Short mmCIF file of N, CA, C and O in Angstrom, two decimals:
data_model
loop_
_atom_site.label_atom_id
_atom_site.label_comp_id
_atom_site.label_asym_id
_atom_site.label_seq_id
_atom_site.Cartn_x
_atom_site.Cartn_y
_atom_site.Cartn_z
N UNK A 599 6.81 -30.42 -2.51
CA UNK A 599 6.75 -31.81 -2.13
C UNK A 599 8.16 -32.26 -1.76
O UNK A 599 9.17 -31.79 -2.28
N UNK A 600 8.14 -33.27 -0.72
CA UNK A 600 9.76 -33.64 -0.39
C UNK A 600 10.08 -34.50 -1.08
O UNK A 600 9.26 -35.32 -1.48
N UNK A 601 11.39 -34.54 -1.43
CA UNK A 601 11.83 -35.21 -2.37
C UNK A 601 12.87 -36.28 -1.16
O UNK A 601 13.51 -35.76 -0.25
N UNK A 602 12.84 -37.45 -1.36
CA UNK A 602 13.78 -38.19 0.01
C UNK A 602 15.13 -38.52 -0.96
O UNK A 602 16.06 -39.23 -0.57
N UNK A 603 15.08 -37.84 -2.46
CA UNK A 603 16.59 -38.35 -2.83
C UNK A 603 17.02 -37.39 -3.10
O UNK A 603 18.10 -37.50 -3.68
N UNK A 604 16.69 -36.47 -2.97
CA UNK A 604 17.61 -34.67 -3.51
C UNK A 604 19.07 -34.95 -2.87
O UNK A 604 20.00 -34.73 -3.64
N UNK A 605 19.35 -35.34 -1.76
CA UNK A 605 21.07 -35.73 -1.06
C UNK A 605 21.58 -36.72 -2.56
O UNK A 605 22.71 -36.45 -2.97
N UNK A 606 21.07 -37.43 -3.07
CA UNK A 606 21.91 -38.80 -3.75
C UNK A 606 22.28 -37.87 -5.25
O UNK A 606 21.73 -36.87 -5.71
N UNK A 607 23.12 -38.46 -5.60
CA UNK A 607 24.02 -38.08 -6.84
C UNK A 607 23.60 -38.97 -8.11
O UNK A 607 23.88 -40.17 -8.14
N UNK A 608 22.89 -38.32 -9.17
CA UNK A 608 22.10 -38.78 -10.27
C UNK A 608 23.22 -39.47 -11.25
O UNK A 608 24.07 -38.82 -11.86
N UNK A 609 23.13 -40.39 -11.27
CA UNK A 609 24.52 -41.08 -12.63
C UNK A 609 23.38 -41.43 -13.77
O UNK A 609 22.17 -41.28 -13.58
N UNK A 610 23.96 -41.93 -14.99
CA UNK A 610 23.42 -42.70 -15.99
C UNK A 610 22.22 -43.47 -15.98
O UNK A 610 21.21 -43.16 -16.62
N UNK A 611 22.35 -44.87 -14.99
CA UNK A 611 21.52 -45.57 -14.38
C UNK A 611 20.17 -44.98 -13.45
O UNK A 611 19.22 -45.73 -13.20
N UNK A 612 20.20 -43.86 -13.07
CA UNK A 612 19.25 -43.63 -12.73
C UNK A 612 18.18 -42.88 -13.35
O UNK A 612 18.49 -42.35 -14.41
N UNK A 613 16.42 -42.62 -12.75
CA UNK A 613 15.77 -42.20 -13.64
C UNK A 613 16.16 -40.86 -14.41
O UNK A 613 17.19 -40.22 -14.21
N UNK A 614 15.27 -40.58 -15.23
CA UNK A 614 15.31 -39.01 -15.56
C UNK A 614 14.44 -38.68 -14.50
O UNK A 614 13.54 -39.30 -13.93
N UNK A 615 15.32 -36.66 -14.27
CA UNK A 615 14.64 -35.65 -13.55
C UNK A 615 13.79 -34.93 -14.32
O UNK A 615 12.72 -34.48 -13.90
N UNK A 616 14.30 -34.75 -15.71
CA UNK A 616 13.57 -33.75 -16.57
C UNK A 616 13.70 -34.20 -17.71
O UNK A 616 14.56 -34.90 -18.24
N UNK A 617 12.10 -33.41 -18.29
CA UNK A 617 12.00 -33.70 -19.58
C UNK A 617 11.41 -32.31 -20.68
O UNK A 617 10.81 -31.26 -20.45
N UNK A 618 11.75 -32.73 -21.45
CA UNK A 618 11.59 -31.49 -22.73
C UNK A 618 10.83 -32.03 -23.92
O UNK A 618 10.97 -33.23 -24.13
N UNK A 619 9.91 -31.24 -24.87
CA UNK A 619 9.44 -31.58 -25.63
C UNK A 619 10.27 -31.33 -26.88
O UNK A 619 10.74 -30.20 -27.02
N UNK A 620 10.49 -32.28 -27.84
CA UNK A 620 11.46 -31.90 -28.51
C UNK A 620 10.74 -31.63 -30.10
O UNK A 620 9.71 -32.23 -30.40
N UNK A 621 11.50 -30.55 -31.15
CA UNK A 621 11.24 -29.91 -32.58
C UNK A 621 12.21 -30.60 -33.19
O UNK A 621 13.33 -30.13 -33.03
N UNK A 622 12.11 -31.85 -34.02
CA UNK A 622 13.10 -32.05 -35.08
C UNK A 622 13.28 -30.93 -35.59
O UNK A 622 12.41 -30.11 -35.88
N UNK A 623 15.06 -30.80 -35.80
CA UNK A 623 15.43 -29.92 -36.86
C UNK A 623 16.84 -30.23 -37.09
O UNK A 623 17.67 -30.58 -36.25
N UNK A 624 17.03 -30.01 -38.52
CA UNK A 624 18.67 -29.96 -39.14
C UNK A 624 19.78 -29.47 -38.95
O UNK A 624 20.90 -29.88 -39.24
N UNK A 625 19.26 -28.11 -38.20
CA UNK A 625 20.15 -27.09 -38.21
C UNK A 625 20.91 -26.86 -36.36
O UNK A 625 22.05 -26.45 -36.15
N UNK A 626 19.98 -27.22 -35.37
CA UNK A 626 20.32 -27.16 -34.29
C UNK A 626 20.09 -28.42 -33.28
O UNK A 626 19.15 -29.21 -33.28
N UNK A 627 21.13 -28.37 -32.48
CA UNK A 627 21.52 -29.05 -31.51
C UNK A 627 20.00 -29.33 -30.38
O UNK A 627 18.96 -28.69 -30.54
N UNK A 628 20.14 -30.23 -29.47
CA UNK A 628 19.35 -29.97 -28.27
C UNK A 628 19.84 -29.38 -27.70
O UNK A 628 21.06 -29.37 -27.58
N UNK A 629 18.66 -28.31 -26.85
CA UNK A 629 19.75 -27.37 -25.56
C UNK A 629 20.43 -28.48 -24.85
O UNK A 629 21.57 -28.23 -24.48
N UNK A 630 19.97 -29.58 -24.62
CA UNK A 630 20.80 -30.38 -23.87
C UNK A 630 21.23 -31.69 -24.23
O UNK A 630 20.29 -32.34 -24.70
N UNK A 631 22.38 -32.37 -24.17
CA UNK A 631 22.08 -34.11 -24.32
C UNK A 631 21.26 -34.42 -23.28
O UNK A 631 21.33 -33.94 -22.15
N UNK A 632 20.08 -35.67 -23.89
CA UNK A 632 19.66 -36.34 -23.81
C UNK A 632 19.88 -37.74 -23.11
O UNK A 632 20.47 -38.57 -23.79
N UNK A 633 19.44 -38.16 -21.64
CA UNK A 633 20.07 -39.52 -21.84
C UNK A 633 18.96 -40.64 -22.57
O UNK A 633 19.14 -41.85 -22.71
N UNK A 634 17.77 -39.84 -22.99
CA UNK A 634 16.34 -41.19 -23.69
C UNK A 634 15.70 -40.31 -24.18
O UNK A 634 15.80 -39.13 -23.85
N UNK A 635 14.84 -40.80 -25.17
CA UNK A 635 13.93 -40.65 -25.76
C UNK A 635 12.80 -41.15 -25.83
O UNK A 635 12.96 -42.31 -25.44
N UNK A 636 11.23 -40.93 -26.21
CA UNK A 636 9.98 -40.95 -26.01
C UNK A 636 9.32 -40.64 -27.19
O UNK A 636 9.64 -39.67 -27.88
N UNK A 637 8.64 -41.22 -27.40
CA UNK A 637 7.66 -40.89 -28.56
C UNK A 637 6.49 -41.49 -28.47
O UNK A 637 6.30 -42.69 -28.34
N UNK A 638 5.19 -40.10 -28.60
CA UNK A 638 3.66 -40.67 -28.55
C UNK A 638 3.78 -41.72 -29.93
O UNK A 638 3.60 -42.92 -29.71
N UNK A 639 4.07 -41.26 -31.31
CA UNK A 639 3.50 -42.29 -32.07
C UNK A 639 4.86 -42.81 -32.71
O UNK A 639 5.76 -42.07 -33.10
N UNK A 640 4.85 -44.30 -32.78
CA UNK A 640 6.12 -44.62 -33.12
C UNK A 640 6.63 -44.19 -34.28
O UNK A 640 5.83 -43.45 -34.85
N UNK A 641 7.90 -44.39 -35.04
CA UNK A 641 8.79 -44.19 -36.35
C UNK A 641 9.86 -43.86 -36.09
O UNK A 641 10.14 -43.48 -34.95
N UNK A 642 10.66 -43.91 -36.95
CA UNK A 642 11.98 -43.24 -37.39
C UNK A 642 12.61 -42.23 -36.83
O UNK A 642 12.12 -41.15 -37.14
N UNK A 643 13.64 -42.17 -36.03
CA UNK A 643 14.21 -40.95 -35.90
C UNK A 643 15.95 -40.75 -36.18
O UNK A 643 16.90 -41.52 -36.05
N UNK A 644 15.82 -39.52 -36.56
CA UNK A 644 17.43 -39.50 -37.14
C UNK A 644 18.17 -38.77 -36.25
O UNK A 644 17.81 -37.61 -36.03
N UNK A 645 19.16 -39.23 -35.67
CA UNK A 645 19.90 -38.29 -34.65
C UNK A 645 21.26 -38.48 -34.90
O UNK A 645 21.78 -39.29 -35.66
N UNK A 646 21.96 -37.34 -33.93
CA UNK A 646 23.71 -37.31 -33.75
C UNK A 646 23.57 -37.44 -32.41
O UNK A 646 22.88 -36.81 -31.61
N UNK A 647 24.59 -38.68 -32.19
CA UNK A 647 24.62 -39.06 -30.40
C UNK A 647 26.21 -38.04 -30.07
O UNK A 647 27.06 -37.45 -30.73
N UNK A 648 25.96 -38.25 -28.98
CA UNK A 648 27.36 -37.40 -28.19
C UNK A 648 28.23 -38.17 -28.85
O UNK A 648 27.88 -37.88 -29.99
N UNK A 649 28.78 -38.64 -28.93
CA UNK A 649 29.79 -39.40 -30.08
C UNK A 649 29.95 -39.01 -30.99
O UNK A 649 31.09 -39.21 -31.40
N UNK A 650 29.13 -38.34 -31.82
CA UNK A 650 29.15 -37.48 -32.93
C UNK A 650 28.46 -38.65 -34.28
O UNK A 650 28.69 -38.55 -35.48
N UNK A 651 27.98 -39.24 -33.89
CA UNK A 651 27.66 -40.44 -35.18
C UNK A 651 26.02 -40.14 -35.22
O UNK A 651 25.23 -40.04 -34.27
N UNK A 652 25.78 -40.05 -36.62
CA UNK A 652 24.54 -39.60 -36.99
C UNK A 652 23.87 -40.77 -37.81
O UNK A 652 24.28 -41.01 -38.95
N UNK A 653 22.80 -41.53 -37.23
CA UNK A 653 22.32 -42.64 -37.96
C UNK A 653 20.82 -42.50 -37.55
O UNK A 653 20.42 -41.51 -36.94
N UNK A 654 19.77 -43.85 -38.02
CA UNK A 654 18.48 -43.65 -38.07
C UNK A 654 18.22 -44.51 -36.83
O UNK A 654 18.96 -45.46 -36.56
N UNK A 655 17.30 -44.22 -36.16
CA UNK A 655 16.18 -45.41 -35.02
C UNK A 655 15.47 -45.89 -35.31
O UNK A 655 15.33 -45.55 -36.48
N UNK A 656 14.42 -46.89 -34.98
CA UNK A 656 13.18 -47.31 -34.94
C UNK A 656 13.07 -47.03 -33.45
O UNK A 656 13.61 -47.61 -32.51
N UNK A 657 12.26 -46.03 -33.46
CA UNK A 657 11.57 -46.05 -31.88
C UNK A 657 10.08 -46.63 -31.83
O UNK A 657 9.36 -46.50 -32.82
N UNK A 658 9.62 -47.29 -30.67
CA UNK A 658 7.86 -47.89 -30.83
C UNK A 658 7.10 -46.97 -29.98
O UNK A 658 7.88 -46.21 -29.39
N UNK A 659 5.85 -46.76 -29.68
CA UNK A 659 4.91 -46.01 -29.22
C UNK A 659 5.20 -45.71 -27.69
O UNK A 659 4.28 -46.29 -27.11
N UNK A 660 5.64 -45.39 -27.16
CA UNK A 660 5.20 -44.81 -25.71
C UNK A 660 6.77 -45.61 -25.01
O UNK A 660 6.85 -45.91 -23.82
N UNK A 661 7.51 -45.75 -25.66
CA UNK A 661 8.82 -46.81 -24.77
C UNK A 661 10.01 -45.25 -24.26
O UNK A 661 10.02 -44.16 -24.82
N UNK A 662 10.60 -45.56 -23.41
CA UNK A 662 11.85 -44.51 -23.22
C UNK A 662 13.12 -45.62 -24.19
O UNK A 662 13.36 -46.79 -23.90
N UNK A 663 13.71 -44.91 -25.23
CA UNK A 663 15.29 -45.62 -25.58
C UNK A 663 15.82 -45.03 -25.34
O UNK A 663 15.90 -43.85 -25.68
N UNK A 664 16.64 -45.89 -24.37
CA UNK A 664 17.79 -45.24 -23.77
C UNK A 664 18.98 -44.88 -24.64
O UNK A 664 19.62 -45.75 -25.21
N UNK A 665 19.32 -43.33 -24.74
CA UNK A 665 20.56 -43.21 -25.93
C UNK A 665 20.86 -41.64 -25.54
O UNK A 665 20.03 -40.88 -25.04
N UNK A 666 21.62 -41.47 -25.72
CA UNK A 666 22.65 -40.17 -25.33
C UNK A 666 22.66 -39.48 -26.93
O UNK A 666 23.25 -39.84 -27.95
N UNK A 667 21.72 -38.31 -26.67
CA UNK A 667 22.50 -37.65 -28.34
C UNK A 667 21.76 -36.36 -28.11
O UNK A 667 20.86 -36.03 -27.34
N UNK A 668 22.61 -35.60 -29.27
CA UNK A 668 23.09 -33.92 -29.06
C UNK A 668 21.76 -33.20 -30.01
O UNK A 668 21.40 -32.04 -29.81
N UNK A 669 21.07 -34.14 -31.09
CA UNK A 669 20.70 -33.83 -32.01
C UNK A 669 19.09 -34.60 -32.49
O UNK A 669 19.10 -35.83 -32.57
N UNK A 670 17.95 -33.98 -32.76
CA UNK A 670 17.32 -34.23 -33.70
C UNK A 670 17.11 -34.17 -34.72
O UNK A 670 16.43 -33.15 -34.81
N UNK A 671 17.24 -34.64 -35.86
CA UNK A 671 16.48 -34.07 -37.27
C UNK A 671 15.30 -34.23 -37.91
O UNK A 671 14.60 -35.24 -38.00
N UNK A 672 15.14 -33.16 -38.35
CA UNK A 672 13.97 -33.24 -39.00
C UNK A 672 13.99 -34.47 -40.31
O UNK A 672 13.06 -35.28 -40.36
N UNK A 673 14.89 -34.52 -41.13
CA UNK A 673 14.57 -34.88 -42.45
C UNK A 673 14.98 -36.53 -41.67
O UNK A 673 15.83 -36.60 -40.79
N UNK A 674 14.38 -37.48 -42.06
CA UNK A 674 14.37 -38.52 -41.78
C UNK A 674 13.87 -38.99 -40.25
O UNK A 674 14.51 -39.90 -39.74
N UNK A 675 12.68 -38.36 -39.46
CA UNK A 675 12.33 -38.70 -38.50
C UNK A 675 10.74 -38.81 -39.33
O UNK A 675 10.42 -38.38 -40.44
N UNK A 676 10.03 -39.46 -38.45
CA UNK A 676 8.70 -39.69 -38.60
C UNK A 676 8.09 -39.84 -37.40
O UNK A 676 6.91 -39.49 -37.41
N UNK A 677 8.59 -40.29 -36.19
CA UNK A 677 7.81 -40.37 -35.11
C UNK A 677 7.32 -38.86 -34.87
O UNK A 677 7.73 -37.89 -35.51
N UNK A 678 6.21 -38.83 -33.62
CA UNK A 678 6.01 -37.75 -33.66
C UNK A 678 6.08 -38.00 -31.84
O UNK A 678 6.29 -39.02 -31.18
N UNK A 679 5.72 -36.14 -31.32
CA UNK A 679 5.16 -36.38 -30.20
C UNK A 679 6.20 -36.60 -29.05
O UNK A 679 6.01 -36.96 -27.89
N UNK A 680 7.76 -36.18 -29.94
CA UNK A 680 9.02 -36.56 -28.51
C UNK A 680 9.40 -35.48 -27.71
O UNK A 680 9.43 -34.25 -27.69
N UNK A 681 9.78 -36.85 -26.80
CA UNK A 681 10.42 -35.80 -25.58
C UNK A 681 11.59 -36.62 -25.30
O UNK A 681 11.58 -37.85 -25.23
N UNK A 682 12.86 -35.66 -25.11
CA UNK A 682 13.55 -35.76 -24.73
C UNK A 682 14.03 -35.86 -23.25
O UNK A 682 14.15 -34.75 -22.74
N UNK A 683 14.33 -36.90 -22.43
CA UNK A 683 14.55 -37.40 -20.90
C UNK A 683 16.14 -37.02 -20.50
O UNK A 683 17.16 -37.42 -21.06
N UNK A 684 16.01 -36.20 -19.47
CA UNK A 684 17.67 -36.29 -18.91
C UNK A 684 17.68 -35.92 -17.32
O UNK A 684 18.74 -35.91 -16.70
#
């Protein structure tokens, strides 16, 4: 399919190209930062943003939050069902 923006240069502000389904866990990184997040059912999620600061979310059902981070965890997430947008 043609794409009419493949020439333009993707910054911050624009949509996501790709997305990943993401495994809370403690121990490892996302293969990639993230610029948003997604979740089928809302709750809690605990992450480390590119900044390196590790705190909790409230994410709600089906919204993209927009946030830059390196990390999911398992222990203190509850949403389920994410994907990671970049």
């Amino acid at each position: 399919m043609p794409d009419i923006f493949e020439s333009y240069s993707a910054g911050l502000e624009s949509p996501a190209t790709q997305a990943y389904a993401v495994t809370p866990d403690d121990g490892a990184d996302l293969p990639m930062a993230c610029r948003a997040l997604n979740v089928a059912t809302g709750g809690t999620i605990r992450i480390t943003t590119v900044g390196g600061d590790t705190t909790t979310i409230t994410v709600g059902q089906g919204n993209a939050f927009p946030l830059r981070c390196q990390r999911v965890w398992a222990t203190g997430t509850t949403a389920t069902g994410i994907v990671a947008l970049y």
